[in-house]
Coordinates of C-alpha atoms in Angstrom, one line a residue:
Chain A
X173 CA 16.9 27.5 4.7
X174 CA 19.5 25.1 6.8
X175 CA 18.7 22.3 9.1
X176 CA 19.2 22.6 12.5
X177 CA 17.9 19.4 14.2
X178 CA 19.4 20.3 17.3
X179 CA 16.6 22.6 18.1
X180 CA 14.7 19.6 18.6
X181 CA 14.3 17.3 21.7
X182 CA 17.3 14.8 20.4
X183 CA 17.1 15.5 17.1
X184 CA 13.7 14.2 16.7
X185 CA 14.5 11.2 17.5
X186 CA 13.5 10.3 20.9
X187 CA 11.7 7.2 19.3
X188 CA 15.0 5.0 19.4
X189 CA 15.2 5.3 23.0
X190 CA 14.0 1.8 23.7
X191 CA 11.8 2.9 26.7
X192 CA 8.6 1.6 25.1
X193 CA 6.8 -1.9 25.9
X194 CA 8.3 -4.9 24.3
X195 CA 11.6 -2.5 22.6
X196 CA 14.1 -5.5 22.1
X197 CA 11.3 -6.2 19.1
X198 CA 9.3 -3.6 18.3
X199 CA 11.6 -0.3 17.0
X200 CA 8.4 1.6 16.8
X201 CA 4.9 2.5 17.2
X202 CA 3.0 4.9 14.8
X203 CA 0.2 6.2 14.1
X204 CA -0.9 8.7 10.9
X205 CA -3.8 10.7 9.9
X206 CA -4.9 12.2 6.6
X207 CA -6.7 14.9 6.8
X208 CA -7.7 17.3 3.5
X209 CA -8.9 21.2 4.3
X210 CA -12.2 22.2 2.9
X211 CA -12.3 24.6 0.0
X212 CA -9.2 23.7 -1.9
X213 CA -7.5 21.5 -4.4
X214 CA -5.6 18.6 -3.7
X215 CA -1.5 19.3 -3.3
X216 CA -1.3 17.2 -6.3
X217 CA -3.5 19.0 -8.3
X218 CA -3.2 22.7 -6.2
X219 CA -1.4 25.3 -7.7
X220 CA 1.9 26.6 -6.2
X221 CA -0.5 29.8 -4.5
X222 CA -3.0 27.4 -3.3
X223 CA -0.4 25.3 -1.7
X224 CA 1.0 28.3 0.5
X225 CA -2.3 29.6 1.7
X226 CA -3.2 26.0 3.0
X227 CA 0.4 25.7 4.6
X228 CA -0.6 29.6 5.8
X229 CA -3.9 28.5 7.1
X230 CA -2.2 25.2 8.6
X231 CA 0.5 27.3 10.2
X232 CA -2.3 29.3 12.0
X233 CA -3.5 26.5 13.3
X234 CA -0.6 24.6 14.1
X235 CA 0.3 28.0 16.3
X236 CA -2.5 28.4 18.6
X237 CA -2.9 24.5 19.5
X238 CA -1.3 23.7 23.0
X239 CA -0.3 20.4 21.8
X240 CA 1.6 21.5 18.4
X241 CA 2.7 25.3 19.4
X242 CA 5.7 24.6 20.1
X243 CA 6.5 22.5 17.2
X244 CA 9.4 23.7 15.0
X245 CA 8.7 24.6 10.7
X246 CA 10.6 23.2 8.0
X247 CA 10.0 24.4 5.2
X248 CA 10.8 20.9 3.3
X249 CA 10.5 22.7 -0.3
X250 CA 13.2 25.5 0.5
X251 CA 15.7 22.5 2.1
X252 CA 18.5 21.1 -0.3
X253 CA 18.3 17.3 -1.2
X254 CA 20.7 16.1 1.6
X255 CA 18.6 17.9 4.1
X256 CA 15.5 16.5 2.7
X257 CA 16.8 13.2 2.6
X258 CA 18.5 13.3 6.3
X259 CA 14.7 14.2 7.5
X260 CA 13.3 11.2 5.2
X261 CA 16.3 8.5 7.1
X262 CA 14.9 9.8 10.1
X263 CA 11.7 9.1 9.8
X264 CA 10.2 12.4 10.3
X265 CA 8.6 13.3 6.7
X266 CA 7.5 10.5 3.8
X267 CA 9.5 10.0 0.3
X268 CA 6.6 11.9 -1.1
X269 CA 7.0 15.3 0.9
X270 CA 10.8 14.9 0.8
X271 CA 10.4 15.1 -3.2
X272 CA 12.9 12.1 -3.6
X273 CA 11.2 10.0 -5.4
X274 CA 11.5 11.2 -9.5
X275 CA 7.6 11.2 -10.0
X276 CA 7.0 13.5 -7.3
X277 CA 9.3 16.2 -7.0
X278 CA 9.3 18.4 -4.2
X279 CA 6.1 20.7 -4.3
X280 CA 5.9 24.5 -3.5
X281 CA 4.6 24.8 0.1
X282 CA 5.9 21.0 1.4
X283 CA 6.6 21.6 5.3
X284 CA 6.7 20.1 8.2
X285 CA 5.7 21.0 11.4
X286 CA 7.8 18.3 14.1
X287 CA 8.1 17.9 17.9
X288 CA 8.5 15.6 20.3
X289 CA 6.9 12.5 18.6
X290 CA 4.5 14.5 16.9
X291 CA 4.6 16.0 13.4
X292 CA 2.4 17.6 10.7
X293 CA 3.5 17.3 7.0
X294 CA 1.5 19.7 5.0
X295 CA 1.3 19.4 1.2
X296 CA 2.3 15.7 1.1
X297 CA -0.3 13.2 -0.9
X298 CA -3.1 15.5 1.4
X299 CA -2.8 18.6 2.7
X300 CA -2.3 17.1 6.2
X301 CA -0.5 14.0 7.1
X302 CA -0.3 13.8 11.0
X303 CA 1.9 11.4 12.8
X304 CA 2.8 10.5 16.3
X305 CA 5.5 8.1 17.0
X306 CA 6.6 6.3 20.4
X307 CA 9.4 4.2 21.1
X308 CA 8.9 0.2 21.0
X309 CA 5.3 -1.4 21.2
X310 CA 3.1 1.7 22.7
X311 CA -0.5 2.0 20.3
X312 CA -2.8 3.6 23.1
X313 CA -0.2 6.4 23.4
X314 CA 0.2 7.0 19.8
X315 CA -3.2 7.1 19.2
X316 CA -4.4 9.1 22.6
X317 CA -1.5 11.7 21.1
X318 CA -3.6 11.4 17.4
X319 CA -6.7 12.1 19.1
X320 CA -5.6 15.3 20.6
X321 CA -3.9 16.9 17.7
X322 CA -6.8 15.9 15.0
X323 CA -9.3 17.4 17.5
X324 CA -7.3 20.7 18.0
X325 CA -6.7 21.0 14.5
X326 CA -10.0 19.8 13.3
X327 CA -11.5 22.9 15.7
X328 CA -9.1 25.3 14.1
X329 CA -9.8 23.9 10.4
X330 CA -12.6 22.9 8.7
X331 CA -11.4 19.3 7.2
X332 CA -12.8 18.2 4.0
X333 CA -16.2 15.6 5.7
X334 CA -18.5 13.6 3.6
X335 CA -21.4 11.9 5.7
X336 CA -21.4 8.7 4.0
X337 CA -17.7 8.3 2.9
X338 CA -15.9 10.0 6.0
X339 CA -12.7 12.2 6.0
X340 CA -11.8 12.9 2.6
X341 CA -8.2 12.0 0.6
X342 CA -6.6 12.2 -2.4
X343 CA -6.4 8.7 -2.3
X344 CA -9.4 6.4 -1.6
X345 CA -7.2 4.0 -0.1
X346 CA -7.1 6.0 3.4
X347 CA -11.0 7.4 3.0
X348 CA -13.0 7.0 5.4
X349 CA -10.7 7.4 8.9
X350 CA -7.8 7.7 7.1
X351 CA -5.8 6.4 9.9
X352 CA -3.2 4.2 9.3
X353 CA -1.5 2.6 12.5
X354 CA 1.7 0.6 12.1
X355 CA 4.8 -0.7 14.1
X356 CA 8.4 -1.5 13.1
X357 CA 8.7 -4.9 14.3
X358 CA 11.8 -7.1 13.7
X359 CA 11.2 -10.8 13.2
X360 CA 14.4 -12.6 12.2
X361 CA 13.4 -15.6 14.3
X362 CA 10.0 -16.5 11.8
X363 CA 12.6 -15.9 8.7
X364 CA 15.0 -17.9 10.4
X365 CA 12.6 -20.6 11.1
X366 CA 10.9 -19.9 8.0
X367 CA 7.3 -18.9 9.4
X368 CA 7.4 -15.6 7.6
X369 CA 5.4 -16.4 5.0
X370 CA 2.7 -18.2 6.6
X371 CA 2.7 -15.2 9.5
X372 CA 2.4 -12.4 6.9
X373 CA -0.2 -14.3 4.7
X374 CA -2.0 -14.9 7.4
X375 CA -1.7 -11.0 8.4
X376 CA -3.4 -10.4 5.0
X377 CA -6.4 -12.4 5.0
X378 CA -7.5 -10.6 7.9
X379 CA -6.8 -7.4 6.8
X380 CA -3.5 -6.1 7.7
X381 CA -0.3 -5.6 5.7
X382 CA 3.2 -4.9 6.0
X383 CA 5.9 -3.2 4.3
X384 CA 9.5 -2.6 4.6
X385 CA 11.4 -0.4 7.0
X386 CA 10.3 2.9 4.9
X387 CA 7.1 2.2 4.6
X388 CA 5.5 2.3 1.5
X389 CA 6.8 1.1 -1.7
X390 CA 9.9 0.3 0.4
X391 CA 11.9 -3.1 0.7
X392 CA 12.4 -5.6 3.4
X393 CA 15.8 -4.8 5.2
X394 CA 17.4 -6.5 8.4
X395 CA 14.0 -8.6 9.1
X396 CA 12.1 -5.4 10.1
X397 CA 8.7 -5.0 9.0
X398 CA 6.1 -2.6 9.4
X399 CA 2.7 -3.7 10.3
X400 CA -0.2 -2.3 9.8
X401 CA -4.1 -1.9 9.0
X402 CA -4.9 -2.3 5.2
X403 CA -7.8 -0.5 4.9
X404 CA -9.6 2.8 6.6
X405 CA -12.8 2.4 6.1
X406 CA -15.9 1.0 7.1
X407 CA -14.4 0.5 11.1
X408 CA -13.8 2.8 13.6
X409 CA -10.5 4.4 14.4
X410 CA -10.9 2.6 18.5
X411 CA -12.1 -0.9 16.6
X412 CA -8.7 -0.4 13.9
X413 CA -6.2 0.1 16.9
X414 CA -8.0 -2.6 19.0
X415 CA -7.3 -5.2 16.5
X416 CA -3.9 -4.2 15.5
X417 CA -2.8 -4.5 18.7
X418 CA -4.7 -7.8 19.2
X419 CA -2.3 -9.0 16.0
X420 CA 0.9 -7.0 16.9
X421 CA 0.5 -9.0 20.5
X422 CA 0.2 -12.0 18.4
X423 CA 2.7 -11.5 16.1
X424 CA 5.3 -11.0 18.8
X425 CA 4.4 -14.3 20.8
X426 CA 5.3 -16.4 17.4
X427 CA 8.5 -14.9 17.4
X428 CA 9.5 -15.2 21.1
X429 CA 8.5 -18.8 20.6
X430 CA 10.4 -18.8 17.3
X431 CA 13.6 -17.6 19.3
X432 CA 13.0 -20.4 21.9
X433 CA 12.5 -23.3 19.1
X434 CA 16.1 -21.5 17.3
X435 CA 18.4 -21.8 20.9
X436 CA 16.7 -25.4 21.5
X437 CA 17.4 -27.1 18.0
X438 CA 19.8 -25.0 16.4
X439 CA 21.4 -23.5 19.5
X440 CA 25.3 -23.6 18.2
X441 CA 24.7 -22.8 14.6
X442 CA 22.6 -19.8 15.4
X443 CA 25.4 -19.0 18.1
X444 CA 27.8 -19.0 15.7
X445 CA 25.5 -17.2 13.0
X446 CA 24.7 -14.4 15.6
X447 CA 28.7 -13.9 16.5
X448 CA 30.4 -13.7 13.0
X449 CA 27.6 -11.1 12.7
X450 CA 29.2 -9.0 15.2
X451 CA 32.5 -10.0 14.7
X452 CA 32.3 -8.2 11.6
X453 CA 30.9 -5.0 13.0
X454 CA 33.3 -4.6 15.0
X455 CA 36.0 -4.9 12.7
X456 CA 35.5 -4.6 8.9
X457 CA 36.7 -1.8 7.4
X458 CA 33.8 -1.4 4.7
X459 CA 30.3 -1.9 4.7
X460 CA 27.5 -2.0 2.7
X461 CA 24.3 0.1 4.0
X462 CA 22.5 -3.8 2.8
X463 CA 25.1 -5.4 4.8
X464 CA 25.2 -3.4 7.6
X465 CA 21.2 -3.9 8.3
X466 CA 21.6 -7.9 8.1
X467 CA 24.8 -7.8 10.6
X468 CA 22.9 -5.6 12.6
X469 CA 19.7 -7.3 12.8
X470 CA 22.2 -10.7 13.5
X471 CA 23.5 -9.0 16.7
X472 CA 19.9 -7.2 17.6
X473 CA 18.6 -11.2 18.0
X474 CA 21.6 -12.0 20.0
X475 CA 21.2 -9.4 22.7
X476 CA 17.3 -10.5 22.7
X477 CA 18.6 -14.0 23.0
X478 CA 21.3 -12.7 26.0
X479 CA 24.4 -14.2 23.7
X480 CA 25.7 -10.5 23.7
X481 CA 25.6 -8.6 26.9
X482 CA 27.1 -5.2 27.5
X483 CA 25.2 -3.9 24.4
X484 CA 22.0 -1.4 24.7
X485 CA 19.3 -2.0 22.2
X486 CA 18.9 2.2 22.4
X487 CA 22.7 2.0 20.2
X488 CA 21.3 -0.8 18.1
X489 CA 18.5 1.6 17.0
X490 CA 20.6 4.9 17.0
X491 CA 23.1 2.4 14.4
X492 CA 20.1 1.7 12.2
X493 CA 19.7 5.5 12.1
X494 CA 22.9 7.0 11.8
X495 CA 24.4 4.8 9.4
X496 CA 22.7 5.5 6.5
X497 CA 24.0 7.4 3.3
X498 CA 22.5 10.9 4.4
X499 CA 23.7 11.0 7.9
X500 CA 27.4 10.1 7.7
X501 CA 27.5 12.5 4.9
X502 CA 25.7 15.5 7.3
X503 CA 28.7 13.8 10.3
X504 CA 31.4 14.2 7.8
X505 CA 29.9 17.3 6.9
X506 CA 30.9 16.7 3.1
X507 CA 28.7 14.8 0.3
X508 CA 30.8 11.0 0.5
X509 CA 30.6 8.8 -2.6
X510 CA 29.2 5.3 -2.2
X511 CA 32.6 3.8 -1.4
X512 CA 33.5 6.6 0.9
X513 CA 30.1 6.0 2.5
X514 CA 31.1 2.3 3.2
X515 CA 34.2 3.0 4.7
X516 CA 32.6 5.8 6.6
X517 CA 29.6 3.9 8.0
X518 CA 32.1 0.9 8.8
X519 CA 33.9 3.1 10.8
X520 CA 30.8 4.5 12.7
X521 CA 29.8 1.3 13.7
X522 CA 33.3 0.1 15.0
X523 CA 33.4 3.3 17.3
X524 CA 29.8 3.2 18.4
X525 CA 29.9 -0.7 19.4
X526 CA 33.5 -0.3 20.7
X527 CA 32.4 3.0 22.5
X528 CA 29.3 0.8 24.4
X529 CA 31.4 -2.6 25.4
X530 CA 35.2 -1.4 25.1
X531 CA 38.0 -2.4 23.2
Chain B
X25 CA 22.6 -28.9 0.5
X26 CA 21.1 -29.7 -2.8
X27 CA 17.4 -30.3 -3.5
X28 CA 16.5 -33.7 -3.5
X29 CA 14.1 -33.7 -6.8
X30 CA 16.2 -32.3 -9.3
X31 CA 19.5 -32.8 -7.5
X32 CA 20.7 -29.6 -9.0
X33 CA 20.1 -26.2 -7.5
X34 CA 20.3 -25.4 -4.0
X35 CA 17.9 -26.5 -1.3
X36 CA 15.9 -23.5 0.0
X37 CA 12.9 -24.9 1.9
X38 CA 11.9 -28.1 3.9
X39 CA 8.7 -29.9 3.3
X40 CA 7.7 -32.6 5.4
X41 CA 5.9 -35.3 2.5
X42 CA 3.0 -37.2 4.6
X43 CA 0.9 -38.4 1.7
X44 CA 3.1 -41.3 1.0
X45 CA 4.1 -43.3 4.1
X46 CA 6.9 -43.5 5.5
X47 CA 7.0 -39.8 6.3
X48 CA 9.7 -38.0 4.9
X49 CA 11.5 -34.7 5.1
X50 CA 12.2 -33.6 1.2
X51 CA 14.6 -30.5 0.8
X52 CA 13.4 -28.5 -2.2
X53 CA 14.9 -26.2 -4.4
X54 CA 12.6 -23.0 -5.7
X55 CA 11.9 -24.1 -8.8
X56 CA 10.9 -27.9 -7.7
X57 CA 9.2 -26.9 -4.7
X58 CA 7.3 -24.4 -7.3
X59 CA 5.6 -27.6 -9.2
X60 CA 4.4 -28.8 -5.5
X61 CA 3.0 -25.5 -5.4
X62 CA 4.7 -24.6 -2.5
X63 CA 5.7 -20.8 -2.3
X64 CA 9.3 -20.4 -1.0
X65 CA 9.4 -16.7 -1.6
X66 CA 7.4 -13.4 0.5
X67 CA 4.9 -12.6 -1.6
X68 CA 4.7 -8.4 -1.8
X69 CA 1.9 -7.1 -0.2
X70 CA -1.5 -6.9 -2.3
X71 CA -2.1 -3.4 -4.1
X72 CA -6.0 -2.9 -3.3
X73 CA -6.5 0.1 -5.4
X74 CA -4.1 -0.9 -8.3
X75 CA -5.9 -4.4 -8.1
X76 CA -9.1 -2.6 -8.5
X77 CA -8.4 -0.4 -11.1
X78 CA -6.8 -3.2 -12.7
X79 CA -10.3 -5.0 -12.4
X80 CA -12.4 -1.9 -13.4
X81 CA -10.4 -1.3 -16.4
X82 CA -11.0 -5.4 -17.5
X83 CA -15.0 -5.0 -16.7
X84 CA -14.6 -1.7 -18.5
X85 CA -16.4 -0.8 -15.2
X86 CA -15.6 3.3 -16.0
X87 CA -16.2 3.0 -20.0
X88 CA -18.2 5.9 -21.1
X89 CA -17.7 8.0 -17.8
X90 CA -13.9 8.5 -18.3
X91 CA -14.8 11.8 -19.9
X92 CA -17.0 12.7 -16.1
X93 CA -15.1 16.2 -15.1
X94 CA -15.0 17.4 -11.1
X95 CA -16.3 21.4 -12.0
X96 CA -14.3 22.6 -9.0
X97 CA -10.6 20.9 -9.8
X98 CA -11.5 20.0 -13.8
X99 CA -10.2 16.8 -13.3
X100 CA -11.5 14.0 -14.6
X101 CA -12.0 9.9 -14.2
X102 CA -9.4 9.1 -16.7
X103 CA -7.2 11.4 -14.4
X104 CA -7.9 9.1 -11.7
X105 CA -7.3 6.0 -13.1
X106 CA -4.0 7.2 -14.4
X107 CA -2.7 8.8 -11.5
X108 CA -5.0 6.9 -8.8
X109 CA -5.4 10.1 -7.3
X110 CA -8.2 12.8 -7.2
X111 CA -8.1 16.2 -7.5
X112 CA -10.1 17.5 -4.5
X113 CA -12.7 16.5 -2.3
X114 CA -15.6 17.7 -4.8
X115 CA -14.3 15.1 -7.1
X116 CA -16.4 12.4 -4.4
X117 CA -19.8 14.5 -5.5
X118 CA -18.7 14.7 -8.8
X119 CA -17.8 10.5 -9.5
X120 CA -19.6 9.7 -6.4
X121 CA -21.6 6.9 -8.3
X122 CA -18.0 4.9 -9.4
X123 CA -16.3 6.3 -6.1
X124 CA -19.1 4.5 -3.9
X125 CA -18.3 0.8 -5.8
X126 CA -14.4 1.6 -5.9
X127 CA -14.6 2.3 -1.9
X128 CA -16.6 -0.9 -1.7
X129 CA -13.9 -3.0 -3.7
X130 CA -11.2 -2.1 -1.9
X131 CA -12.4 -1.2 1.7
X132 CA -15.6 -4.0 1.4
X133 CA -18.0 -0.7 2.3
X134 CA -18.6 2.6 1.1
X135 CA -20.3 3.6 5.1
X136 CA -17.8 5.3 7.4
X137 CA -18.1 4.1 11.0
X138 CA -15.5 6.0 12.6
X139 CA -15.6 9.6 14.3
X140 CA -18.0 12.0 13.3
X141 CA -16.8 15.5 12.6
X142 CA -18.2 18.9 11.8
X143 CA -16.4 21.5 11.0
X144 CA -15.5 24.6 13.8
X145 CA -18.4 27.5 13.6
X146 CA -16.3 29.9 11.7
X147 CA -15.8 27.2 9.1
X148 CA -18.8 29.0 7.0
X149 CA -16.8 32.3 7.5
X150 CA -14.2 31.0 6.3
X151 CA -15.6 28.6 3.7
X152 CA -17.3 32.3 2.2
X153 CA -13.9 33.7 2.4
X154 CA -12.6 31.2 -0.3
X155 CA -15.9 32.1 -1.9
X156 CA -15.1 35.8 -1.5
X157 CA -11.5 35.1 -3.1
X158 CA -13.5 33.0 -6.2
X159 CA -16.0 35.8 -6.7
X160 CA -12.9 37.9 -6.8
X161 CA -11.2 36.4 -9.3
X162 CA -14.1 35.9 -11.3
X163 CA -14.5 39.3 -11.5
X164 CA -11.1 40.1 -12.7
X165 CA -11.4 37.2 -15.2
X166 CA -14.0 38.9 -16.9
X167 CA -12.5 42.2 -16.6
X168 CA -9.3 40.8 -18.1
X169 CA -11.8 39.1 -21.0
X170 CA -10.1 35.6 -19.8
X171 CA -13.7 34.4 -20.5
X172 CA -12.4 30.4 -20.0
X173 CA -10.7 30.9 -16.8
X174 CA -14.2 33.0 -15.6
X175 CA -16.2 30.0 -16.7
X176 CA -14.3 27.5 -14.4
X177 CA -14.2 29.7 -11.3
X178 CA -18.2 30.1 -12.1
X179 CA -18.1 26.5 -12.1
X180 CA -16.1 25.8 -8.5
X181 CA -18.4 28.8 -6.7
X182 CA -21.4 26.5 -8.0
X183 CA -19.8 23.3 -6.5
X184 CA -18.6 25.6 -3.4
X185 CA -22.5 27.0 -2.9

């Protein structure tokens, strides 16, 4: 099977176009669902058969639901690694389903079922993983989205119910709602001011955590982290959201004032910081994908700060994209090695940046 | 800038000293600023379920009940704690005793409060078509004389019914 993104509304990802509430700071707003089918085995534990009659059953489904009818199959397991990988950089389906990661190889029956800021992996770590995703800081949509394709599919399915315990999962870290709401916030003014720590620990004692820019199991790049609700049970999906956004709306105040205290007693360093930052961008000739995030999350803080005019944070976000190892291998449509890759993403960011404020 | 206790490494955080008049602002390397117990570093996000098991395995909290099997998926508690994952939603009948504390460890309750759900009407149609399919292969088991591969899918129609 090949990969044609193109038959989706901008390649699937509509969710860098900065329209969203708050988008200087927030990349992102998420939220997922797991959801199990009655009657059958876990993926994990499912054999390959089993695995194709729920994606069977799911595609059924997935067809006669106004909301998710039009969305387009991949069939994840029948995709080559660069493919799986280029939908993984993207955001659009987990390490797991993508079968990168070496203790979960990609299973018979992995698919995924995307649209317009909506998509359905089947056969991931539950038989349904449901996501919707918006651009900057936008929960009520994300989750009025959830709502309606959990309902359509939960009237077209039976899901896996228990009347003490909730929805069902194969991991009993998201039983119970199994929703898990998140955003990808960039905060390089608390690590600049060094009020990470006490910001995140804080984050934890009431419940939330965060991760890096992949999610799960993934590291801290550029200052972006995602935030979200550490567990999924014992509140109800409204109560979860409610608060998140109560701490998101929190969150974002510390940094705005974090940026203010930054200009006001550190105003030329930071300056100075902030322009060498983009003074490489625009010109190096090589580039680490490590290096390229911190630059980029340098200049990200110095259009939010108004040092840098001229430059849309919609490019900034398409950069964060479309430099990484997968996509400028699909744009030079040849597998690049890791120096090729850093002389090919330095290139890419020159032409975008000089592209957006000229030469 | 160096730290100012051990005047050797690298300064990577400033800690304003108040216990000792006059106040003073102290740059600390890691390692000194470590011995104040100050953290310098992000700490990773906590692992609730790997915490847990980590916990149940100390107390021995699933000693003697390792051996517990789910009849529908045959997988069993030692499964789960290697692999922190069950095998199907029948496994939460099967270990539901050890499931109900682990949910409490890590959520603080095992007592869903969110939406209520129940499954679309021609759920029991379809829920005895995968029953149909079992009785199926059950039959061709025996047929075939596969008598331990009949005795499992007698097993998940019993867990299904």
């Amino acid at each position: 099977m090949t990969l044609d993104l193109s038959l989706l509304p901008d390649g699937g990802v509509n969710w860098l176009d900065a329209s969203g509430d708050h988008s200087g700071i927030v990349l992102s707003t998420r939220v997922r669902l797991a959801r199990n089918l009655e009657g059958f085995a876990f993926p994990g534990r499912a054999r390959d058969g089993e695995r194709l009659r729920i994606l069977a059953r799911v595609r059924e489904a997935v067809e006669s639901s106004p909301h998710l009818r039009r969305n387009l199959l991949v069939r994840v397991d029948e995709l080559g690694s660069d493919d799986r990988l280029l939908l993984h950089e993207r955001h659009l389906i987990s390490k797991e389903l993508a079968g990168l990661d070496q203790q979960h190889p990609v299973r018979s029956g992995a698919a995924v079922f995307l649209g317009d800021g909506i998509g359905v992996m089947v056969n991931e770590e539950d038989h349904l993983r449901l996501q919707t995703l918006r651009s900057g800081f936008n929960l009520a949509d994300a989750f009025a989205d959830m709502q309606r394709i959990d309902e359509e599919l939960g009237e077209r399915i039976p899901f896996a119910f228990h009347e003490e315990f909730g929805f069902l999962t194969s991991c009993p870290t998201n039983t119970g709602t199994g929703l898990r709401a998140s955003a990808l916030i960039h905060l390089p003014g608390l690590v600049l001011t060094k009020e990470i720590n006490k910001t995140l620990a804080g984050l934890q004692q009431i419940g939330f955590t965060y991760r890096g820019l992949y999610g799960e199991g993934s590291e801290v790049v550029g200052n972006f982290f995602q935030i979200s609700n550490q567990t999924t049970l014992g509140r109800s999906e409204e109560e979860i959201v409610d608060k998140l956004l109560q701490v998101l709306s929190t969150v974002i105040a510390r940094e705005e004032e974090a940026r203010r205290v930054l200009l006001r007693d550190a105003g030329y360093i930071i300056e100075d910081k902030l322009w060498r930052a983009y003074g490489t961008l625009r010109y190096a000739r090589s580039l680490t994908f490590d290096e390229a995030m911190n630059f980029l999350s340098g200049v990200r803080l110095a259009v939010g700060l108004k040092l840098i005019t001229g430059l849309s944070v919609y490019t900034l976000n398409k950069l964060l994209i479309f430099s990484q190892a997968a996509h400028l291998s699909h744009a030079e449509g040849r597998p690049l090695s890791e120096s090729e890759a850093n002389l090919a993403r330095a290139r890419y960011v020159r032409q975008a940046l000089a592209a957006e404020v000229g030469t | 800038m160096l730290c100012d206790s051990c005047k050797e490494r690298d300064a990577v955080v400033q800690v304003t000293q108040v216990t000792d008049p006059p106040v003073r602002q102290l740059n600390l390397c890691e390692k000194c600023a470590a011995e104040r117990g100050i953290e310098t570093q992000v700490t990773m996000p906590k692992q609730p379920l790997a915490d847990f098991i980590q916990a149940v395995q100390q107390k021995q909290l699933l000693a003697g009940s390792e051996s517990w099997r789910c009849t529908f998926c045959n997988s069993t508690l030692r499964d789960f704690r290697n692999t922190s994952r069950l095998g199907c939603a029948y496994c939460y009948g099967a270990f539901e005793v050890k499931l109900r504390d682990l949910l409490r460890g890590v959520h603080g309750t095992s007592k869903h409060q969110g939406k209520r759900y129940h499954p679309p009407a021609q759920a029991a149609e379809e829920g005895a078509s995968v029953a149909t399919e079992l009785r199926n292969r059950l039959r061709r088991a025996v047929e075939q004389e596969q008598f331990e591969e009949a005795a499992k899918l007698r097993d998940q129609l019993k867990v299904m019914e």
